[in-house]
Coordinates of C-alpha atoms and ligand atoms in Angstrom, one line a residue:
X24 CA -208.5 -27.0 102.0
X25 CA -207.8 -24.3 104.6
X26 CA -210.4 -21.5 104.5
X27 CA -207.8 -18.8 103.5
X28 CA -206.9 -20.6 100.3
X29 CA -209.1 -20.0 97.2
X30 CA -209.1 -20.4 93.5
X31 CA -208.4 -17.3 91.5
X32 CA -208.3 -17.2 87.7
X33 CA -207.3 -20.8 87.6
X34 CA -204.5 -20.5 90.2
X35 CA -204.6 -21.2 93.9
X36 CA -204.3 -18.2 96.2
X37 CA -203.5 -18.3 99.9
X38 CA -204.1 -15.1 101.9
X39 CA -202.8 -16.0 105.4
X40 CA -203.6 -14.1 108.5
X41 CA -200.8 -15.3 110.7
X42 CA -197.6 -17.5 110.7
X43 CA -199.7 -20.6 111.5
X44 CA -201.7 -20.0 108.3
X45 CA -198.5 -19.7 106.4
X46 CA -197.4 -23.0 107.9
X47 CA -200.7 -24.7 106.8
X48 CA -200.3 -23.2 103.3
X49 CA -196.8 -24.6 102.9
X50 CA -198.0 -28.0 104.0
X51 CA -201.0 -27.8 101.7
X52 CA -198.8 -26.9 98.7
X53 CA -196.5 -29.8 99.3
X54 CA -199.3 -32.3 99.9
X55 CA -200.9 -31.2 96.6
X56 CA -197.7 -31.0 94.5
X57 CA -198.0 -27.2 94.0
X58 CA -195.1 -25.0 93.6
X59 CA -194.8 -22.3 96.2
X60 CA -194.8 -18.6 95.1
X61 CA -194.6 -15.7 97.6
X62 CA -196.0 -12.2 97.2
X63 CA -195.1 -9.3 99.4
X64 CA -194.8 -6.0 97.4
X65 CA -195.5 -7.7 94.1
X66 CA -192.5 -6.4 92.1
X67 CA -191.4 -9.9 91.0
X68 CA -194.8 -11.3 90.2
X69 CA -194.1 -12.7 86.7
X70 CA -192.4 -15.5 88.6
X71 CA -195.7 -17.0 89.7
X72 CA -197.4 -19.5 87.5
X73 CA -200.8 -21.2 87.4
X74 CA -199.2 -24.4 88.9
X75 CA -198.3 -22.4 92.0
X76 CA -199.9 -21.8 95.3
X77 CA -199.4 -18.1 95.5
X78 CA -199.0 -17.2 99.2
X79 CA -200.0 -13.5 99.2
X80 CA -198.7 -11.9 102.4
X81 CA -199.7 -8.4 101.3
X82 CA -203.4 -8.8 102.1
X83 CA -203.4 -9.5 105.8
X84 CA -199.8 -9.6 107.0
X85 CA -199.0 -6.0 106.3
X86 CA -198.9 -4.4 109.7
X87 CA -196.0 -2.4 111.3
X88 CA -195.6 -1.8 115.0
X89 CA -193.0 0.6 116.5
X90 CA -191.3 0.2 119.9
X91 CA -190.0 3.7 120.1
X92 CA -188.3 3.2 123.4
X93 CA -186.0 0.5 122.1
X94 CA -186.0 1.9 118.5
X95 CA -187.3 -1.2 116.9
X96 CA -189.9 -1.8 114.1
X97 CA -191.9 -5.0 114.1
X98 CA -192.8 -5.4 110.4
X99 CA -195.0 -8.2 109.1
X100 CA -193.8 -10.1 106.0
X101 CA -196.2 -8.5 103.5
X102 CA -195.8 -4.9 104.5
X103 CA -194.6 -2.2 102.1
X104 CA -191.8 0.3 102.9
X105 CA -194.4 3.0 102.7
X106 CA -196.1 1.6 105.8
X107 CA -192.7 1.4 107.6
X108 CA -191.9 5.0 106.8
X109 CA -195.4 6.2 107.8
X110 CA -195.2 4.5 111.2
X111 CA -191.5 5.2 112.0
X112 CA -191.8 8.9 111.1
X113 CA -194.5 9.4 113.8
X114 CA -191.6 8.9 116.3
X115 CA -188.9 10.8 114.5
X116 CA -187.3 7.5 113.6
X117 CA -186.3 5.7 110.3
X118 CA -185.3 2.4 108.9
X119 CA -182.9 1.6 106.1
X120 CA -185.3 0.7 103.3
X121 CA -186.1 1.1 99.7
X122 CA -185.8 4.4 97.9
X123 CA -189.2 3.6 96.2
X124 CA -191.7 3.0 98.8
X125 CA -194.1 0.7 97.0
X126 CA -191.4 -2.0 97.2
X127 CA -192.2 -4.8 99.7
X128 CA -190.1 -5.3 102.8
X129 CA -190.3 -9.0 102.3
X130 CA -188.9 -9.0 98.8
X131 CA -186.2 -6.4 99.5
X132 CA -185.0 -8.0 102.7
X133 CA -185.7 -11.6 102.1
X134 CA -185.2 -12.2 98.3
X135 CA -181.5 -12.4 97.6
X136 CA -181.5 -9.8 100.3
X137 CA -179.5 -6.8 101.0
X138 CA -181.6 -3.8 100.8
X139 CA -179.9 -0.6 99.7
X140 CA -181.5 2.7 100.7
X141 CA -180.7 6.4 101.1
X142 CA -179.4 5.8 104.7
X143 CA -177.1 2.9 103.7
X144 CA -174.0 5.1 103.9
X145 CA -174.6 5.7 107.5
X146 CA -176.4 2.6 108.7
X147 CA -175.6 -0.2 106.2
X148 CA -178.0 -2.4 104.3
X149 CA -181.5 -3.3 105.5
X150 CA -180.3 -6.7 106.5
X151 CA -177.5 -5.2 108.6
X152 CA -180.3 -3.6 110.7
X153 CA -182.3 -6.8 111.0
X154 CA -182.4 -7.8 114.7
X155 CA -184.6 -10.9 114.4
X156 CA -187.1 -12.6 112.2
X157 CA -189.9 -15.2 112.3
X158 CA -189.4 -17.7 109.6
X159 CA -191.8 -20.5 108.5
X160 CA -189.7 -23.3 107.0
X161 CA -190.8 -26.0 104.5
X162 CA -191.6 -28.5 107.3
X163 CA -194.2 -26.0 108.6
X164 CA -192.2 -25.2 111.7
X165 CA -192.3 -21.6 112.8
X166 CA -188.8 -20.5 113.9
X167 CA -187.5 -17.4 115.7
X168 CA -184.2 -16.4 114.2
X169 CA -181.6 -14.0 115.6
X170 CA -178.0 -13.9 116.7
X171 CA -179.0 -16.2 119.6
X172 CA -181.7 -18.4 118.2
X173 CA -181.5 -20.6 115.0
X174 CA -178.4 -18.7 114.1
X175 CA -177.8 -20.6 110.9
X176 CA -181.0 -19.5 109.3
X177 CA -180.6 -16.0 110.6
X178 CA -177.2 -15.8 108.9
X179 CA -178.7 -17.3 105.7
X180 CA -181.8 -15.0 105.3
X181 CA -179.5 -12.0 105.5
X182 CA -178.5 -12.2 101.9
X183 CA -179.3 -15.7 101.0
X184 CA -182.8 -14.9 99.7
X185 CA -186.1 -16.6 100.1
X186 CA -184.3 -20.0 99.8
X187 CA -185.1 -21.0 103.4
X188 CA -188.6 -20.1 104.3
X189 CA -191.3 -17.4 104.5
X190 CA -190.5 -14.5 106.8
X191 CA -193.7 -13.5 108.6
X192 CA -192.1 -10.8 110.8
X193 CA -189.0 -8.8 110.6
X194 CA -187.6 -6.8 113.5
X195 CA -185.5 -3.9 112.4
X196 CA -183.2 -1.5 114.3
X197 CA -184.3 2.1 113.8
X198 CA -182.4 5.4 113.8
X199 CA -183.2 9.0 114.8
X200 CA -184.1 10.9 111.6
X201 CA -184.7 14.6 110.9
X202 CA -185.6 16.1 107.5
X203 CA -183.1 15.5 104.7
X204 CA -181.8 18.0 102.1
X205 CA -182.6 16.9 98.5
X206 CA -181.5 18.4 95.2
X207 CA -183.0 17.3 91.9
X208 CA -181.0 18.4 88.9
X209 CA -181.7 17.7 85.2
X210 CA -178.8 17.9 82.7
X211 CA -179.0 18.0 78.9
X212 CA -177.2 15.0 77.2
X213 CA -174.4 17.4 76.1
X214 CA -173.6 18.2 79.7
X215 CA -173.2 14.5 80.7
X216 CA -169.4 14.2 80.2
X217 CA -168.8 17.2 82.5
X218 CA -171.3 15.9 85.0
X219 CA -169.5 12.5 85.0
X220 CA -166.2 14.2 85.6
X221 CA -167.7 16.1 88.6
X222 CA -169.3 13.0 90.0
X223 CA -166.0 11.1 89.7
X224 CA -164.4 13.8 91.8
X225 CA -167.2 14.0 94.3
X226 CA -167.4 10.2 94.9
X227 CA -163.7 10.3 96.0
X228 CA -164.6 12.7 98.9
X229 CA -168.2 11.5 99.5
X230 CA -169.1 11.3 103.2
X231 CA -171.6 8.8 104.7
X232 CA -174.3 11.4 105.0
X233 CA -174.3 11.9 101.3
X234 CA -175.9 9.7 98.6
X235 CA -176.9 10.2 94.9
X236 CA -178.8 8.6 92.1
X237 CA -178.1 9.4 88.5
X238 CA -181.1 8.4 86.3
X239 CA -181.2 8.4 82.5
X240 CA -184.8 9.3 81.8
X241 CA -187.4 10.8 79.5
X242 CA -189.5 13.6 81.0
X243 CA -190.9 17.0 80.5
X244 CA -187.4 18.3 79.5
X245 CA -186.9 15.4 77.0
X246 CA -184.1 12.9 77.5
X247 CA -182.0 14.0 80.4
X248 CA -179.4 12.8 83.0
X249 CA -181.3 13.4 86.2
X250 CA -179.2 13.7 89.3
X251 CA -180.8 13.3 92.8
X252 CA -178.5 14.2 95.6
X253 CA -179.4 13.6 99.3
X254 CA -177.7 15.1 102.3
X255 CA -178.8 13.8 105.7
X256 CA -178.2 17.0 107.6
X257 CA -178.9 20.8 107.6
X258 CA -179.8 22.6 104.4
X259 CA -176.7 24.9 104.5
X260 CA -174.3 22.1 104.8
X261 CA -176.0 20.2 102.0
X262 CA -176.0 23.2 99.7
X263 CA -172.3 23.6 100.3
X264 CA -171.6 20.0 99.5
X265 CA -173.7 20.0 96.2
X266 CA -172.9 23.5 95.0
X267 CA -170.4 21.9 92.5
X268 CA -173.3 20.3 90.7
X269 CA -175.5 23.5 90.6
X270 CA -172.5 25.3 89.0
X271 CA -172.7 23.0 86.0
X272 CA -175.8 24.7 84.8
X273 CA -178.6 22.1 85.0
X274 CA -181.6 22.8 82.8
X275 CA -183.9 22.2 85.8
X276 CA -183.0 22.5 89.5
X277 CA -185.2 21.9 92.5
X278 CA -183.7 21.8 96.0
X279 CA -185.5 21.6 99.3
X280 CA -185.6 20.0 102.7
X281 CA -188.2 17.2 103.2
X282 CA -189.1 14.3 105.5
X283 CA -187.3 11.0 104.9
X284 CA -190.7 9.4 104.2
X285 CA -191.3 11.8 101.4
X286 CA -187.8 11.3 100.0
X287 CA -188.7 7.7 99.4
X288 CA -191.7 8.7 97.2
X289 CA -190.0 11.1 94.8
X290 CA -188.9 8.2 92.5
X291 CA -192.1 6.2 92.8
X292 CA -193.2 6.9 89.2
X293 CA -190.2 5.0 87.9
X294 CA -191.7 1.5 88.0
X295 CA -195.0 0.5 89.5
X296 CA -196.1 -3.1 89.9
X297 CA -197.6 -4.5 86.7
X298 CA -197.2 -6.8 83.7
X299 CA -195.8 -4.2 81.3
X300 CA -192.7 -3.6 83.5
X301 CA -189.6 -5.5 84.3
X302 CA -186.3 -4.6 86.0
X303 CA -182.8 -5.9 85.7
X304 CA -179.4 -4.7 87.0
X305 CA -175.7 -4.9 87.5
X306 CA -173.3 -3.7 90.2
X307 CA -169.8 -2.3 90.0
X308 CA -167.2 -1.7 92.8
X309 CA -165.9 1.7 91.6
X310 CA -167.3 4.8 89.9
X311 CA -166.7 4.3 86.2
X312 CA -167.2 7.3 83.9
X313 CA -166.7 5.2 80.7
X314 CA -169.2 2.6 81.7
X315 CA -171.7 5.4 82.5
X316 CA -171.2 7.2 79.2
X317 CA -171.6 3.9 77.4
X318 CA -174.7 3.1 79.5
X319 CA -176.2 6.5 78.4
X320 CA -175.5 5.6 74.8
X321 CA -177.1 2.2 75.1
X322 CA -180.1 3.6 76.9
X323 CA -180.6 6.3 74.3
X324 CA -180.2 3.9 71.4
X325 CA -182.7 1.5 73.1
X326 CA -185.4 4.0 73.7
X327 CA -185.0 5.3 70.2
X328 CA -185.3 1.9 68.6
X329 CA -188.1 0.7 70.9
X330 CA -190.5 3.6 71.1
X331 CA -192.9 1.6 73.3
X332 CA -190.1 1.5 75.9
X333 CA -189.3 5.2 75.9
X334 CA -190.3 5.5 79.5
X335 CA -187.6 3.1 80.6
X336 CA -185.2 4.4 83.2
X337 CA -181.6 3.5 84.0
X338 CA -180.6 4.4 87.5
X339 CA -177.0 4.4 88.8
X340 CA -176.7 4.5 92.6
X341 CA -173.9 6.1 94.6
X342 CA -173.9 5.2 98.3
X343 CA -170.9 5.7 100.6
X344 CA -169.5 2.1 100.9
X345 CA -167.9 2.4 104.4
X346 CA -170.6 1.1 106.6
X347 CA -171.6 -1.7 104.2
X348 CA -168.0 -2.8 103.8
X349 CA -167.4 -2.7 107.5
X350 CA -169.3 -5.9 107.9
X351 CA -167.3 -9.0 107.1
X352 CA -168.2 -10.9 103.9
X353 CA -169.0 -14.0 105.8
X354 CA -170.8 -12.3 108.7
X355 CA -174.0 -12.5 106.8
X356 CA -174.8 -14.4 103.5
X357 CA -174.7 -11.1 101.5
X358 CA -171.5 -11.4 99.5
X359 CA -171.4 -8.3 97.3
X360 CA -170.2 -5.9 100.0
X361 CA -167.5 -4.3 97.8
X362 CA -170.1 -3.2 95.2
X363 CA -172.0 -0.2 96.4
X364 CA -172.7 1.1 92.9
X365 CA -175.8 -0.6 91.4
X366 CA -177.3 -0.1 88.0
X367 CA -181.1 -0.6 87.9
X368 CA -182.7 -0.8 84.5
X369 CA -186.5 -0.4 84.8
X370 CA -188.1 -1.3 81.5
X371 CA -191.5 0.4 81.2
X372 CA -193.5 -0.8 78.2
X373 CA -196.5 1.1 76.9
X374 CA -197.5 -1.7 74.6
X375 CA -198.7 -5.0 76.2
X376 CA -198.0 -6.9 73.0
X377 CA -194.3 -6.5 73.7
X378 CA -194.5 -8.3 77.0
X379 CA -193.5 -11.7 75.6
X380 CA -190.4 -10.1 74.1
X381 CA -189.3 -8.7 77.4
X382 CA -186.3 -11.0 77.9
X383 CA -185.0 -10.3 74.4
X384 CA -185.5 -6.6 74.9
X385 CA -183.5 -6.7 78.1
X386 CA -180.7 -8.6 76.4
X387 CA -180.8 -6.0 73.6
X388 CA -180.3 -3.2 76.1
X389 CA -177.5 -4.9 78.1
X390 CA -175.7 -5.9 74.9
X391 CA -174.9 -2.2 74.5
X392 CA -173.4 -2.1 78.1
X393 CA -170.2 -4.1 77.5
X394 CA -167.4 -4.9 79.9
X395 CA -169.5 -4.9 83.0
X396 CA -169.8 -7.8 85.4
X397 CA -172.3 -10.6 84.6
X398 CA -174.0 -10.4 87.9
X399 CA -175.3 -7.5 90.0
X400 CA -177.2 -6.9 93.2
X401 CA -179.6 -9.9 93.3
X402 CA -182.7 -7.8 94.0
X403 CA -182.2 -5.9 90.8
X404 CA -181.8 -9.1 88.7
X405 CA -185.6 -9.1 88.5
X406 CA -186.2 -10.2 85.0
X407 CA -185.4 -13.9 85.0
X408 CA -185.5 -16.5 87.8
X409 CA -181.8 -17.4 88.0
X410 CA -181.2 -20.9 89.1
X411 CA -178.5 -23.4 89.4
X412 CA -175.0 -23.6 90.9
X413 CA -173.3 -21.1 88.6
X414 CA -175.9 -18.4 89.2
X415 CA -175.8 -19.0 93.0
X416 CA -172.0 -19.0 93.0
X417 CA -171.8 -15.7 91.1
X418 CA -174.2 -14.0 93.5
X419 CA -173.2 -15.6 96.9
X420 CA -169.5 -16.0 96.3
X421 CA -167.7 -18.0 98.9
X422 CA -170.9 -18.0 101.1
X423 CA -172.5 -20.4 98.6
X424 CA -171.1 -23.5 100.4
X425 CA -172.5 -22.6 103.8
X426 CA -175.8 -21.5 102.2
X427 CA -176.0 -24.9 100.5
X428 CA -175.6 -26.7 103.9
X429 CA -178.4 -24.5 105.5
X430 CA -180.6 -25.1 102.4
X431 CA -180.1 -28.9 102.8
X432 CA -181.1 -28.6 106.5
X433 CA -184.2 -26.5 106.1
X434 CA -185.4 -27.0 102.5
X435 CA -184.0 -30.4 101.2
X436 CA -186.8 -30.7 98.7
X437 CA -186.4 -27.3 97.1
X438 CA -189.8 -26.0 98.1
X439 CA -188.4 -22.5 97.8
X440 CA -187.0 -22.6 94.3
X441 CA -188.1 -19.4 92.5
X442 CA -185.2 -17.1 93.0
X443 CA -181.5 -17.8 92.9
X444 CA -182.4 -21.1 94.3
X445 CA -179.4 -22.9 95.8
X446 CA -179.7 -26.4 94.5
X447 CA -179.2 -29.3 96.8
X448 CA -178.5 -32.9 95.8
X449 CA -182.1 -34.1 95.5
X450 CA -183.3 -37.2 93.8
X451 CA -183.7 -37.6 90.1
X452 CA -182.4 -34.3 88.9
X453 CA -185.1 -32.2 90.7
X454 CA -182.7 -29.3 91.0
X455 CA -181.7 -29.3 87.3
X456 CA -182.6 -26.0 85.8
X457 CA -181.9 -23.4 83.2
X458 CA -180.0 -20.3 84.0
X459 CA -181.1 -17.2 82.3
X460 CA -178.4 -14.7 82.8
X461 CA -179.6 -11.6 84.6
X462 CA -177.7 -9.2 82.5
X463 CA -177.3 -10.7 79.1
X464 CA -180.2 -13.1 78.6
X465 CA -177.9 -16.1 78.0
X466 CA -179.3 -19.5 78.7
X467 CA -177.1 -22.2 80.1
X468 CA -178.0 -25.7 81.2
X469 CA -177.1 -26.4 84.8
X470 CA -176.7 -29.7 86.5
X471 CA -177.6 -31.0 89.9
X472 CA -175.6 -29.5 92.7
X473 CA -173.7 -32.2 94.5
X474 CA -173.6 -31.0 98.1
X475 CA -170.9 -33.6 98.9
X476 CA -168.4 -31.8 96.7
X477 CA -168.5 -28.5 98.5
X478 CA -169.5 -29.0 102.1
Ligands
FAD11 C1 -189.0 0.5 91.0 C2 -188.1 -0.3 91.9 C3 -187.3 0.3 92.8 C4 -186.5 -0.5 93.7 N1 -185.8 0.2 94.6 C5 -185.0 -0.6 95.4 C6 -184.2 0.1 96.4 O1 -184.2 1.3 96.6 N2 -183.4 -0.7 97.2 C7 -183.3 -2.1 97.0 O2 -182.6 -2.7 97.8 N3 -184.1 -2.7 96.1 C8 -184.9 -2.0 95.3 N4 -185.7 -2.6 94.4 C9 -185.5 -4.1 94.2 C10 -186.5 -4.8 95.2 O3 -185.8 -4.9 96.4 C11 -186.8 -6.2 94.6 O4 -187.4 -6.1 93.4 C12 -187.7 -6.9 95.6 O5 -187.6 -8.3 95.4 C13 -189.1 -6.5 95.4 O6 -189.8 -7.0 96.5 P1 -191.4 -7.0 96.6 O7 -191.8 -7.5 97.9 O8 -191.9 -5.7 96.1 O9 -191.8 -8.1 95.4 P2 -192.5 -9.5 95.5 O10 -192.7 -9.9 94.1 O11 -193.7 -9.6 96.4 O12 -191.3 -10.4 96.2 C14 -190.2 -10.8 95.5 C15 -189.7 -12.1 96.0 O13 -189.3 -12.0 97.3 C16 -189.6 -13.1 98.0 N5 -190.4 -12.7 99.2 C17 -191.2 -11.7 99.3 N6 -191.7 -11.6 100.6 C18 -191.1 -12.5 101.3 C19 -191.2 -13.0 102.6 N7 -191.9 -12.3 103.5 N8 -190.5 -14.1 103.0 C20 -189.7 -14.7 102.1 N9 -189.6 -14.4 100.8 C21 -190.3 -13.3 100.4 C22 -190.4 -14.1 97.1 O14 -189.5 -15.0 96.7 C23 -190.8 -13.2 96.0 O15 -190.8 -13.9 94.8 C24 -186.5 -1.9 93.5 C25 -187.3 -2.5 92.6 C26 -188.1 -1.7 91.7 C27 -189.0 -2.4 90.7

């Protein structure tokens, strides 16, 4: 057994130091019939089981190096966005990354991929800024992937998730970044209809430098609709853009200019890693006042009926879609380019005894949010491991066929099968699995994916 693999609480844990160790760990897992689980930021950890070899990249593969001259960040596969922000800000640069900085770069960019952040309106998704990656595939080979090398896997990892290998290094394009202007406004429930009217108007004239999150949350002012608006530019211009929201009379208002790195910490309290928390989500193409009002009603009912979940938060994101939509749907594997409004439901439980009921509780919440699509941004579908052809088709759209071919080439034995696994036609029903719907908690039996029918 390699020295960097140990037993921990009955499970096997690998803490690799380099890509070669990751390669050995993958071969060790396959030789010993262990399932492979990957940890970067640790937000999806309930997916790991005692039968897994948990390959924990966060311990040693967490470094970030900046090439300021070429505006590039070399980010190891287990780093957190906090580390990326810390290093890039030393040079007045920034990457498109998570709005909560304890999220892992690996999970955000390499799960189902995508990566929405405050800068997405101007610079697209995190994967749109990926220049190259080092990927360790199931055979143990260490591949460089870019627009010129191993182009099929480079296409696939930008949206196709951790279906193809373990990324040990990402190279991201960086952008010049000054301070941002941020307003945080809390509105009483009675003001929500008016706020939604105003947001509906604002979204129609939103410019790429503007972004906003609307959170339904429980805080010092009780249950509120909490609006965070961000303007990537001077204070005066930002104030002028957001004056319309100040005029609605929020019960709390805090506006200031701050570094981009700090912006990515202000929502950190929303959902830290841990077993009493789960997240789940949906995406919609257009701003929808009715859906948002219904979501408030569902959230309020839920936190009233389940007091142990009263710290649960529902966040609705508003990014300018132009840059994201400017990339063709088949240019990368990420298919949901027409959906820049994500709902993220972070269920925070204060009572550990409720943890086994977490799927039912999620279904209970989403049952109140009717008429919304069955699938959302894959990285927000965090509660259940969605597997099988139907789930993959929903998420990857027309790209599922090409993804299946890349999967068959690099991972024919489904070594990477934890997250929106794209089934290939493997012997004896190996790929047969249960779908747990991301949004509604529905279970559906799925059959083996016959590659011959689609490629
Ligand atoms: C509070 C909160 C806020 C969030 N905010 C945002 C946001 O602003 N924008 C956004 O886009 N998403 C956001 N997310 C979603 C987030 O992108 C996903 O939950 C992501 O999968 C978490 O990654 P992680 O590395 O922290 O988790 P992990 O549990 O470590 O990883 C999740 C999965 O990713 C895969 N993986 C991890 N690292 C690698 C790697 N190096 N190579 C291959 N596969 C890997 C593994 O399959 C693993 O199971 C948020 C989630 C939460 C809980």
